[in-house]
Coordinates of C-alpha atoms in Angstrom, one line a residue:
X1 CA -97.4 10.0 -21.9
X2 CA -96.5 9.8 -25.5
X3 CA -96.4 6.3 -27.1
X4 CA -93.2 4.4 -27.2
X5 CA -91.1 4.4 -30.3
X6 CA -91.0 1.3 -32.6
X7 CA -89.8 -1.8 -30.7
X8 CA -87.3 -2.6 -33.6
X9 CA -85.4 0.5 -32.7
X10 CA -85.2 -0.5 -29.0
X11 CA -84.5 -4.2 -29.1
X12 CA -81.3 -3.4 -27.3
X13 CA -82.8 -3.0 -23.9
X14 CA -80.0 -3.2 -21.3
X15 CA -79.6 -6.8 -19.8
X16 CA -78.5 -7.3 -16.3
X17 CA -74.8 -6.5 -16.6
X18 CA -72.3 -9.2 -15.7
X19 CA -75.0 -11.8 -15.0
X20 CA -75.1 -14.3 -17.8
X21 CA -78.3 -16.2 -18.1
X22 CA -80.0 -14.3 -15.3
X23 CA -83.7 -15.1 -15.3
X24 CA -86.2 -12.8 -13.5
X25 CA -90.0 -12.8 -13.5
X26 CA -90.8 -9.7 -15.6
X27 CA -88.3 -7.0 -16.4
X28 CA -85.7 -5.6 -13.9
X29 CA -86.7 -2.3 -12.1
X30 CA -87.0 0.5 -14.4
X31 CA -89.3 3.5 -15.4
X32 CA -89.0 4.3 -19.1
X33 CA -91.4 7.2 -18.7
X34 CA -89.3 8.8 -16.1
X35 CA -86.2 8.3 -18.2
X36 CA -88.1 10.0 -21.2
X37 CA -89.2 12.9 -18.9
X38 CA -85.6 13.6 -17.7
X39 CA -84.3 13.7 -21.2
X40 CA -87.1 15.9 -22.5
X41 CA -86.6 18.4 -19.6
X42 CA -83.0 18.6 -20.2
X43 CA -83.7 19.4 -23.9
X44 CA -86.0 22.2 -22.7
X45 CA -83.7 24.0 -20.3
X46 CA -79.9 24.4 -19.7
X47 CA -80.4 25.0 -16.0
X48 CA -82.2 21.7 -15.6
X49 CA -79.1 19.9 -17.1
X50 CA -77.1 21.1 -14.1
X51 CA -79.8 19.9 -11.7
X52 CA -80.0 16.5 -13.2
X53 CA -76.1 16.1 -13.3
X54 CA -76.2 16.4 -9.4
X55 CA -78.8 13.8 -9.2
X56 CA -78.1 10.9 -11.6
X57 CA -75.5 9.4 -13.9
X58 CA -76.2 8.8 -17.7
X59 CA -75.5 5.0 -17.0
X60 CA -78.5 4.9 -14.8
X61 CA -80.8 4.8 -17.8
X62 CA -82.3 1.3 -18.5
X63 CA -82.3 1.8 -22.3
X64 CA -78.9 2.2 -23.8
X65 CA -80.4 4.6 -26.4
X66 CA -81.4 6.9 -23.5
X67 CA -77.9 6.8 -22.1
X68 CA -76.5 7.8 -25.5
X69 CA -78.9 10.8 -25.7
X70 CA -78.1 11.8 -22.1
X71 CA -74.3 11.7 -22.7
X72 CA -74.7 13.7 -26.0
X73 CA -76.7 16.4 -24.2
X74 CA -73.8 16.7 -21.6
X75 CA -71.3 17.0 -24.4
X76 CA -73.0 19.8 -25.9
X77 CA -73.7 21.5 -22.6
X78 CA -70.1 21.2 -21.4
X79 CA -69.0 22.9 -24.7
X80 CA -71.4 25.8 -23.9
X81 CA -73.5 24.8 -27.0
X82 CA -77.3 24.8 -26.9
X83 CA -78.9 21.3 -26.4
X84 CA -82.2 21.2 -28.1
X85 CA -83.7 18.6 -30.5
X86 CA -82.2 20.2 -33.6
X87 CA -78.6 20.7 -32.4
X88 CA -78.7 17.3 -30.6
X89 CA -79.9 15.6 -33.8
X90 CA -77.0 17.2 -35.7
X91 CA -74.5 16.2 -33.0
X92 CA -75.8 12.5 -32.9
X93 CA -75.7 12.4 -36.7
X94 CA -72.2 13.4 -36.9
X95 CA -71.2 10.6 -34.6
X96 CA -73.4 8.0 -36.3
X97 CA -75.7 7.5 -33.3
X98 CA -78.9 9.3 -34.7
X99 CA -80.5 6.2 -36.2
X100 CA -79.6 4.0 -33.4
X101 CA -81.5 6.2 -30.8
X102 CA -84.6 6.3 -33.0
X103 CA -84.0 9.3 -35.3
X104 CA -84.7 12.9 -34.9
X105 CA -88.4 12.4 -34.5
X106 CA -87.7 10.6 -31.2
X107 CA -86.0 13.6 -29.9
X108 CA -89.1 15.7 -30.5
X109 CA -91.1 12.9 -28.9
X110 CA -89.0 13.2 -25.6
X111 CA -89.7 16.9 -25.4
X112 CA -93.5 16.3 -25.9
X113 CA -93.4 13.5 -23.2
X114 CA -92.5 15.8 -20.3
X115 CA -95.5 16.7 -18.1
X116 CA -93.6 19.6 -16.6
X117 CA -89.9 20.4 -16.8
X118 CA -89.9 21.7 -13.3
X119 CA -90.1 18.2 -11.9
X120 CA -86.9 17.0 -13.7
X121 CA -85.0 16.2 -10.5
X122 CA -87.9 14.1 -9.2
X123 CA -87.9 12.1 -12.4
X124 CA -84.1 11.8 -12.2
X125 CA -84.5 10.4 -8.6
X126 CA -86.9 7.7 -9.9
X127 CA -84.4 6.7 -12.6
X128 CA -81.5 6.6 -10.2
X129 CA -83.4 4.4 -7.7
X130 CA -84.4 1.9 -10.2
X131 CA -80.8 1.8 -11.4
X132 CA -79.6 1.3 -7.8
X133 CA -82.1 -1.6 -7.4
X134 CA -80.8 -3.3 -10.6
X135 CA -77.3 -3.1 -9.3
X136 CA -78.4 -4.8 -6.0
X137 CA -80.1 -7.6 -8.0
X138 CA -77.0 -8.0 -10.2
X139 CA -74.7 -8.3 -7.2
X140 CA -77.0 -10.6 -5.4
X141 CA -77.3 -12.8 -8.4
X142 CA -73.6 -13.0 -9.0
X143 CA -73.0 -13.9 -5.3
X144 CA -75.8 -16.7 -5.6
X145 CA -74.4 -18.1 -8.8
X146 CA -70.8 -18.3 -7.3
X147 CA -72.3 -20.1 -4.2
X148 CA -74.2 -22.7 -6.4
X149 CA -71.1 -23.6 -8.4
X150 CA -70.0 -27.0 -7.2
X151 CA -66.3 -26.3 -7.8
X152 CA -66.1 -23.0 -6.0
X153 CA -63.9 -22.3 -3.0
X154 CA -65.8 -21.0 0.0
X155 CA -63.0 -18.6 0.7
X156 CA -63.1 -17.2 -2.8
X157 CA -66.9 -16.9 -2.8
X158 CA -66.7 -15.0 0.5
X159 CA -63.9 -12.7 -1.0
X160 CA -66.1 -12.1 -4.0
X161 CA -69.1 -11.3 -1.9
X162 CA -67.1 -8.9 0.1
X163 CA -65.9 -7.1 -3.0
X164 CA -69.6 -6.8 -4.3
X165 CA -70.7 -5.2 -1.0
X166 CA -67.7 -2.9 -1.0
X167 CA -68.4 -1.7 -4.5
X168 CA -71.9 -1.0 -3.6
X169 CA -71.3 0.7 -0.3
X170 CA -68.5 3.0 -1.8
X171 CA -70.5 4.0 -4.8
X172 CA -71.0 7.9 -4.5
X173 CA -74.4 9.1 -3.5
X174 CA -75.6 11.8 -5.9
X175 CA -77.3 13.6 -3.1
X176 CA -74.0 14.2 -1.3
X177 CA -71.4 14.4 -4.0
X178 CA -70.8 15.5 -7.6
X179 CA -72.0 13.1 -10.3
X180 CA -69.6 10.6 -11.7
X181 CA -70.3 11.6 -15.4
X182 CA -66.8 11.9 -17.0
X183 CA -65.5 15.5 -17.2
X184 CA -62.8 16.5 -19.6
X185 CA -61.0 14.3 -22.0
X186 CA -61.6 10.5 -22.1
X187 CA -59.5 8.8 -19.4
X188 CA -59.8 5.1 -19.9
X189 CA -57.7 4.2 -16.9
X190 CA -60.1 5.9 -14.6
X191 CA -63.4 6.5 -16.5
X192 CA -66.4 4.2 -15.7
X193 CA -66.5 1.3 -18.4
X194 CA -68.8 -1.6 -18.9
X195 CA -67.5 -4.7 -17.2
X196 CA -64.9 -2.7 -15.2
X197 CA -65.5 -2.5 -11.4
X198 CA -63.9 0.7 -9.8
X199 CA -64.3 1.8 -6.2
X200 CA -65.2 5.4 -5.4
X201 CA -62.1 7.6 -5.7
X202 CA -61.9 10.3 -2.9
X203 CA -59.1 12.4 -4.2
X204 CA -57.8 13.9 -7.5
X205 CA -57.6 12.1 -10.7
X206 CA -54.6 12.5 -13.1
X207 CA -54.9 13.9 -16.6
X208 CA -54.7 11.2 -19.3
X209 CA -51.7 13.0 -20.9
X210 CA -49.4 11.6 -18.1
X211 CA -49.6 8.2 -19.6
X212 CA -47.4 9.1 -22.5
X213 CA -45.2 7.0 -24.7
X214 CA -43.5 3.7 -23.7
X215 CA -44.1 4.3 -20.0
X216 CA -47.7 5.0 -20.5
X217 CA -48.0 1.8 -22.7
X218 CA -46.5 -0.2 -20.1
X219 CA -48.9 1.1 -17.4
X220 CA -51.9 0.4 -19.8
X221 CA -50.7 -3.2 -20.4
X222 CA -50.2 -3.8 -16.6
X223 CA -53.5 -2.1 -15.5
X224 CA -55.9 -4.9 -16.0
X225 CA -53.7 -7.1 -13.9
X226 CA -53.5 -5.1 -10.6
X227 CA -55.7 -3.1 -8.3
X228 CA -53.0 -0.5 -7.9
X229 CA -53.5 3.1 -9.0
X230 CA -52.1 3.6 -12.5
X231 CA -50.5 6.9 -11.5
X232 CA -48.6 5.2 -8.8
X233 CA -47.4 2.6 -11.1
X234 CA -46.3 5.2 -13.4
X235 CA -44.3 7.1 -10.9
X236 CA -42.7 3.9 -9.8
X237 CA -41.7 3.2 -13.4
X238 CA -40.4 6.8 -13.8
X239 CA -38.3 6.7 -10.6
X240 CA -36.9 3.2 -11.2
X241 CA -36.1 3.9 -14.9
X242 CA -34.2 7.1 -14.0
X243 CA -32.1 5.1 -11.5
X244 CA -31.3 2.4 -14.0
X245 CA -30.4 4.8 -16.7
X246 CA -27.7 6.4 -14.6
X247 CA -26.1 9.8 -14.4
X248 CA -24.8 10.1 -17.8
X249 CA -27.9 11.5 -19.4
X250 CA -28.6 15.1 -18.2
X251 CA -30.1 18.5 -19.0
X252 CA -29.0 22.0 -18.1
X253 CA -31.2 24.7 -16.5
X254 CA -29.2 27.7 -16.2
X255 CA -26.0 26.6 -14.7
X256 CA -27.4 23.7 -12.9
X257 CA -26.9 20.1 -14.4
X258 CA -29.9 17.9 -13.7
X259 CA -29.7 14.1 -13.8
X260 CA -32.6 11.8 -14.6
X261 CA -33.6 11.3 -11.0
X262 CA -37.2 11.3 -9.9
X263 CA -38.2 11.1 -6.2
X264 CA -41.7 10.5 -5.1
X265 CA -43.9 9.8 -2.2
X266 CA -46.9 7.6 -2.9
X267 CA -49.5 8.5 -0.4
X268 CA -52.5 6.4 0.2
X269 CA -54.4 4.6 3.0
X270 CA -53.0 1.3 4.4
X271 CA -55.5 -0.8 2.6
X272 CA -57.1 1.3 0.0
X273 CA -53.8 2.9 -1.3
X274 CA -52.3 -0.2 -2.8
X275 CA -48.9 1.5 -2.6
X276 CA -46.9 -1.8 -2.3
X277 CA -48.9 -3.3 -5.1
X278 CA -48.0 -0.3 -7.4
X279 CA -44.3 -0.9 -6.6
X280 CA -44.6 -4.6 -7.2
X281 CA -46.3 -4.2 -10.5
X282 CA -43.7 -1.8 -11.8
X283 CA -40.8 -3.9 -10.4
X284 CA -41.8 -7.2 -12.2
X285 CA -40.8 -6.3 -15.8
X286 CA -38.0 -4.2 -14.8
X287 CA -36.4 -6.8 -12.5
X288 CA -36.9 -9.4 -15.2
X289 CA -35.0 -7.0 -17.5
X290 CA -32.3 -6.1 -15.1
X291 CA -32.0 -8.9 -12.4
X292 CA -28.6 -7.7 -11.2
X293 CA -29.7 -4.1 -10.6
X294 CA -32.7 -5.4 -8.5
X295 CA -30.3 -7.2 -6.2
X296 CA -29.4 -5.8 -2.7
X297 CA -26.5 -3.7 -4.0
X298 CA -28.7 -1.3 -6.0
X299 CA -32.1 -1.6 -4.3
X300 CA -31.5 -1.3 -0.5
X301 CA -34.2 -0.7 2.0
X302 CA -34.0 1.5 5.1
X303 CA -32.9 5.1 5.2
X304 CA -31.5 5.1 8.8
X305 CA -29.0 8.0 8.5
X306 CA -27.0 10.1 6.0
X307 CA -23.9 7.9 6.7
X308 CA -25.9 4.8 6.1
X309 CA -26.9 6.0 2.7
X310 CA -23.4 7.0 1.8
X311 CA -22.1 3.6 2.7
X312 CA -23.9 2.1 -0.1
X313 CA -22.2 4.3 -2.8
X314 CA -19.0 5.2 -0.9
X315 CA -15.7 5.4 -2.8
X316 CA -13.4 2.4 -2.7
X317 CA -10.3 3.7 -0.8
X318 CA -8.2 0.8 -2.2
X319 CA -4.9 1.8 -3.7
X320 CA -5.9 0.8 -7.2
X321 CA -9.5 1.8 -7.1
X322 CA -11.2 4.9 -8.6
X323 CA -14.6 6.2 -7.9
X324 CA -15.5 6.0 -11.6
X325 CA -15.0 2.2 -11.4
X326 CA -17.9 1.7 -9.2
X327 CA -21.6 1.6 -10.1
X328 CA -23.3 4.0 -7.8
X329 CA -26.8 3.7 -9.0
X330 CA -29.4 3.1 -6.3
X331 CA -33.2 2.8 -6.2
X332 CA -34.3 3.1 -2.6
X333 CA -37.9 2.0 -1.8
X334 CA -38.8 2.9 1.8
X335 CA -42.1 1.3 2.6
X336 CA -42.3 3.1 6.0
X337 CA -41.3 6.5 5.0
X338 CA -42.9 8.1 8.2
X339 CA -40.1 6.5 10.1
X340 CA -37.5 8.0 7.8
X341 CA -39.1 11.5 8.3
X342 CA -38.9 11.1 12.0
X343 CA -35.2 10.0 11.8
X344 CA -34.5 13.2 9.8
X345 CA -36.0 15.4 12.4
X346 CA -33.7 14.3 15.2
X347 CA -31.3 16.8 16.3
X348 CA -27.9 16.4 14.7
X349 CA -29.3 14.0 12.0
X350 CA -27.2 14.2 8.8
X351 CA -30.0 12.6 6.7
X352 CA -31.8 15.7 5.4
X353 CA -28.5 17.3 4.2
X354 CA -27.3 14.1 2.5
X355 CA -30.7 13.7 0.8
X356 CA -30.5 17.3 -0.5
X357 CA -27.1 16.5 -2.0
X358 CA -28.2 13.2 -3.5
X359 CA -31.3 14.8 -5.3
X360 CA -29.0 17.3 -6.9
X361 CA -26.6 14.7 -8.0
X362 CA -23.7 16.1 -6.0
X363 CA -20.9 14.2 -4.3
X364 CA -21.8 13.0 -0.8
X365 CA -19.9 13.4 2.3
X366 CA -20.1 13.2 6.1
X367 CA -19.1 15.8 8.5
X368 CA -18.9 13.2 11.2
X369 CA -16.6 10.8 9.3
X370 CA -14.2 12.7 7.0
X371 CA -13.1 9.6 5.2
X372 CA -16.7 8.6 4.3
X373 CA -17.5 10.1 0.8
X374 CA -19.1 9.1 -2.4
X375 CA -18.2 10.6 -5.8
X376 CA -20.7 10.8 -8.6
X377 CA -23.7 9.0 -6.9
X378 CA -26.9 8.4 -8.7
X379 CA -29.7 7.8 -6.2
X380 CA -33.5 7.8 -6.7
X381 CA -35.9 7.4 -3.8
X382 CA -39.5 6.3 -3.6
X383 CA -41.3 6.3 -0.3
X384 CA -44.7 4.9 0.9
X385 CA -46.7 6.9 3.5
X386 CA -50.3 7.1 4.7
X387 CA -52.2 10.4 4.6
X388 CA -52.4 10.4 8.4
X389 CA -48.7 10.1 8.8
X390 CA -47.9 12.5 6.1
X391 CA -50.0 15.3 7.7
X392 CA -48.6 14.5 11.1
X393 CA -45.0 14.5 10.0
X394 CA -45.1 17.5 7.7
X395 CA -44.2 20.8 9.3
X396 CA -43.2 24.1 7.9
X397 CA -39.7 23.8 9.2
X398 CA -39.2 20.6 7.4
X399 CA -40.4 21.8 4.1
X400 CA -38.6 25.2 4.4
X401 CA -35.4 23.1 4.9
X402 CA -35.7 22.0 1.3
X403 CA -35.6 18.2 1.9
X404 CA -39.2 17.1 1.4
X405 CA -40.0 19.5 -1.5
X406 CA -37.6 17.3 -3.6
X407 CA -40.3 14.6 -3.5
X408 CA -43.4 14.5 -5.7
X409 CA -46.3 13.9 -3.5
X410 CA -48.6 11.4 -5.4
X411 CA -52.0 10.6 -4.0
X412 CA -53.0 6.9 -4.9
X413 CA -56.0 4.8 -4.3
X414 CA -57.2 1.4 -5.3
X415 CA -58.4 1.7 -8.9
X416 CA -59.9 -1.7 -9.7
X417 CA -61.8 -4.5 -7.8
X418 CA -60.1 -7.8 -8.9
X419 CA -60.8 -10.4 -6.3
X420 CA -59.5 -13.2 -8.4
X421 CA -56.6 -11.6 -10.1
X422 CA -53.4 -13.7 -10.6
X423 CA -51.3 -10.7 -11.8
X424 CA -49.7 -10.3 -15.2
X425 CA -48.9 -13.4 -17.2
X426 CA -45.3 -14.5 -17.6
X427 CA -45.6 -13.8 -21.4
X428 CA -46.6 -10.2 -20.8
X429 CA -43.8 -9.7 -18.3
X430 CA -41.3 -11.2 -20.7
X431 CA -42.4 -9.1 -23.5
X432 CA -42.4 -5.8 -21.4
X433 CA -38.9 -6.9 -20.0
X434 CA -37.5 -7.1 -23.6
X435 CA -38.7 -3.7 -24.4
X436 CA -37.5 -2.1 -21.2
X437 CA -34.0 -3.7 -21.6
X438 CA -33.7 -2.2 -25.0
X439 CA -34.9 1.1 -24.0
X440 CA -33.0 1.7 -20.9
X441 CA -29.7 0.3 -22.3
X442 CA -29.9 2.7 -25.2
X443 CA -30.9 5.5 -22.8
X444 CA -27.8 5.2 -20.6
X445 CA -25.6 5.9 -23.7
X446 CA -27.2 9.5 -24.2
X447 CA -25.3 12.4 -22.9
X448 CA -26.9 16.0 -22.8
X449 CA -30.7 16.0 -23.5
X450 CA -32.1 19.0 -25.3
X451 CA -35.6 20.4 -26.0
X452 CA -37.3 20.4 -29.3
X453 CA -38.6 23.8 -30.6
X454 CA -42.2 22.8 -29.8
X455 CA -41.3 21.5 -26.3
X456 CA -39.2 24.6 -25.6
X457 CA -42.2 26.9 -26.7
X458 CA -44.6 25.0 -24.6
X459 CA -42.4 25.4 -21.5
X460 CA -41.5 29.0 -22.1
X461 CA -45.1 30.3 -23.0
X462 CA -47.4 28.0 -20.9
X463 CA -45.6 26.1 -18.3
X464 CA -43.0 28.5 -17.0
X465 CA -45.5 31.4 -17.0
X466 CA -47.9 29.3 -14.8
X467 CA -45.2 28.3 -12.5
X468 CA -43.9 31.9 -11.9
X469 CA -47.5 33.1 -11.3
X470 CA -47.8 31.0 -8.2
X471 CA -46.8 32.7 -5.0
X472 CA -47.2 32.3 -1.3
X473 CA -45.4 30.9 1.7
X474 CA -47.8 28.2 2.9
X475 CA -47.2 24.4 2.9
X476 CA -48.4 23.9 -0.7
X477 CA -46.2 26.6 -2.1
X478 CA -43.2 25.2 -0.2
X479 CA -44.0 21.6 -1.3
X480 CA -44.1 22.5 -5.0
X481 CA -41.1 25.0 -4.9
X482 CA -39.1 22.7 -7.3
X483 CA -41.9 22.3 -9.9
X484 CA -39.9 24.0 -12.6
X485 CA -36.9 21.7 -12.6
X486 CA -39.2 18.6 -12.0
X487 CA -41.1 19.3 -15.1
X488 CA -37.9 19.2 -17.2
X489 CA -36.4 16.2 -15.3
X490 CA -39.7 14.3 -15.7
X491 CA -39.9 15.2 -19.4
X492 CA -36.3 14.0 -19.8
X493 CA -37.2 10.5 -18.4
X494 CA -40.2 10.3 -20.7
X495 CA -38.0 11.2 -23.7
X496 CA -35.2 8.7 -22.8
X497 CA -37.8 5.9 -22.4
X498 CA -39.0 6.7 -25.9
X499 CA -35.6 6.1 -27.5
X500 CA -34.9 9.9 -27.8
X501 CA -32.2 12.4 -26.8
X502 CA -34.6 15.2 -27.3
X503 CA -37.7 16.2 -25.3
X504 CA -40.7 16.4 -27.5
X505 CA -43.8 18.4 -26.9
X506 CA -45.7 15.3 -25.7
X507 CA -43.1 14.6 -23.1
X508 CA -43.2 18.1 -21.8
X509 CA -47.0 18.1 -21.6
X510 CA -47.0 14.7 -19.8
X511 CA -44.5 16.0 -17.3
X512 CA -46.5 19.2 -16.7
X513 CA -49.6 17.2 -16.1
X514 CA -47.7 15.0 -13.6
X515 CA -46.6 18.0 -11.7
X516 CA -50.2 19.4 -11.7
X517 CA -51.3 16.1 -10.4
X518 CA -48.6 16.3 -7.5
X519 CA -49.8 19.8 -6.7
X520 CA -53.4 18.7 -6.5
X521 CA -52.3 15.7 -4.3
X522 CA -50.6 18.0 -1.9
X523 CA -53.7 20.3 -1.8
X524 CA -56.0 17.3 -1.2
X525 CA -53.6 15.8 1.5
X526 CA -52.5 18.8 3.3
X527 CA -55.9 20.4 3.5
X528 CA -54.5 23.8 2.4
X529 CA -56.4 25.8 -0.3
X530 CA -54.3 28.9 -0.5
X531 CA -52.7 27.9 -3.7
X532 CA -55.7 28.1 -5.9
X533 CA -57.4 31.6 -6.0
X534 CA -60.8 30.1 -7.3
X535 CA -60.8 27.6 -4.4
X536 CA -59.9 30.4 -1.9
X537 CA -62.9 32.4 -3.3
X538 CA -65.3 29.5 -2.8
X539 CA -63.9 28.7 0.6
X540 CA -64.3 32.3 1.6
X541 CA -67.9 32.3 0.3
X542 CA -68.8 29.2 2.1
X543 CA -67.4 30.5 5.5
X544 CA -69.1 33.9 5.0
X545 CA -72.5 32.1 4.3
X546 CA -72.4 30.8 8.0
X547 CA -74.6 27.9 9.0
X548 CA -76.8 28.3 5.9
X549 CA -73.9 27.3 3.5
X550 CA -74.0 27.5 -0.2
X551 CA -76.4 25.7 -2.5
X552 CA -75.5 24.5 -6.0
X553 CA -77.4 27.7 -7.5
X554 CA -75.3 30.0 -5.1
X555 CA -72.1 28.4 -6.5
X556 CA -73.4 28.9 -10.1
X557 CA -74.0 32.5 -9.3
X558 CA -70.5 32.9 -7.7
X559 CA -68.8 31.4 -10.7
X560 CA -71.2 32.4 -13.5
X561 CA -68.4 32.9 -16.0
X562 CA -67.1 29.3 -15.3
X563 CA -68.2 26.2 -16.9
X564 CA -70.0 23.4 -15.1
X565 CA -66.9 21.2 -15.1
X566 CA -64.9 23.9 -13.4
X567 CA -67.6 24.5 -10.7
X568 CA -67.8 20.7 -10.1
X569 CA -64.0 20.6 -9.7
X570 CA -63.9 23.4 -7.2
X571 CA -66.9 21.9 -5.3
X572 CA -65.3 18.5 -5.0
X573 CA -61.9 19.9 -4.0
X574 CA -63.3 22.0 -1.2
X575 CA -65.5 19.3 0.0
X576 CA -62.4 17.1 0.5
X577 CA -60.8 19.7 2.7
X578 CA -61.1 19.3 6.5
X579 CA -63.9 21.3 7.9
X580 CA -65.9 21.5 4.7
X581 CA -68.7 19.1 3.8
X582 CA -71.8 18.7 1.6
X583 CA -74.9 18.0 3.6
X584 CA -78.6 17.6 2.9
X585 CA -81.0 20.2 4.2
X586 CA -84.8 20.0 4.5
X587 CA -86.7 22.7 2.4
X588 CA -90.3 21.7 3.0
X589 CA -90.1 19.8 -0.3
X590 CA -87.3 17.9 -1.8
X591 CA -84.1 18.3 0.3
X592 CA -81.3 20.4 -1.1
X593 CA -77.6 19.8 -0.9
X594 CA -75.5 22.6 0.5
X595 CA -71.7 23.1 1.0
X596 CA -71.0 24.1 4.6
X597 CA -68.1 24.9 6.8
X598 CA -68.0 23.5 10.4
X599 CA -64.5 24.6 11.3

């Protein structure tokens, strides 16, 4: 192997992360020659880059300089640009990283250090295994240090140890899933970061554009204090804010008047979903800002029947009372929405019909009790449900009835591991509450909300065109049938929370990305791929391949005109569907990973 570069350029060898003062005999597990060989092979062949991506993560390198080089190679590759020593030196130079990694000469050293580029995956395996061993050492050392601390509580130590083990056991295996290297724009709320412990995410990830304006700022401020999914906190804020604002602000789509009402279902596993944590996190600053609204009169629980919902907002039939004199804003949080769905399916139930009227902002009435009516209600609903309950309860007849396609399905999953978190500080909550009180009081005074020229052009030329291209009668098409009005409704709430009466382009783009995430959630949760032609194509190819399945190279040939990021997205999406999986298969040499269909 070629000699190492000057030690002065590499004094920043990676320490054991998160273990202050850790002391080991010798250096932690690492193989710098294997790291050099991986990078050199990647600089020699674009095809090898794809192979390495499926084997290791850039963060597996022991030397930070090697991680910087690895990530820069991926950036060029993702942009369909050549990644060789010359182009890479120019790319690193523009970022100010060239001197830090050892200069342009070191890049040529890496190429010369490769015994044979054909063994790149083998070298990557060595690097990954060393990284896994370092992680195990780090975790064990942290647990030992906690146990040795005289003032530590045994229960806290046990919880911390369990969190360490959980993180290690849920970390994706690069032989069975796509690499965790960030794809697309930086997404700080979800991307791996030093010192941030995230469990493996089994479903889709929202686009960073959804965390827009004041609402996005609130989510970012609260994120370090909770294990809840940021997207779930976001939809709780959108839904609750729309309810607090009231029915005065509105927009017109054709001849339909749309209020600032956002209905959502946060869908996640009982423990890992952290659905209740998301609602509690969003509720803290809002309830501090509006304590009266968050009393029982405006935030009831339990959707038992259509008549029961109307009771909360019914007109006062007193001689001197008028419907307009009553505050008919509701934010209904239903923690057991599966029960509500079951009630709605009972023969003769009035609940589905009343829900449809409430989402439209229409007056409510009961066919059973003529005197029971509610004029000008303003009701937002947010439900919690598990994926298993969601799949079991959803049927075509329910969706076709138009009740449940009024809810945005939002997949959520635990996003941080915080065994010792005490939540947001009172000072942070008070500061956020002050901002929300000002924002929502001003928003409630707005009348009609309009679109800026840029927002209108974006909706007309890009968003509406994409919505009208979708067709089909399956569950996904039914569940996203109201995507068009929801884009504008959501954009309106974003705009109102930014002290505006006009939807700007950033609000429209944020709303569009949220609807895209809702659709991706529905695909992930319902196991239906008919809404995505490319996913259909991959599914058909996997089924046609029979027991042999498709290898990574097969998928590359199938989508040769698509970039690596898109192929990864499709592979992950299909592997998440029932009946499809990624498995290892012996080849006489190194096992290969194939995508198969088992029915």
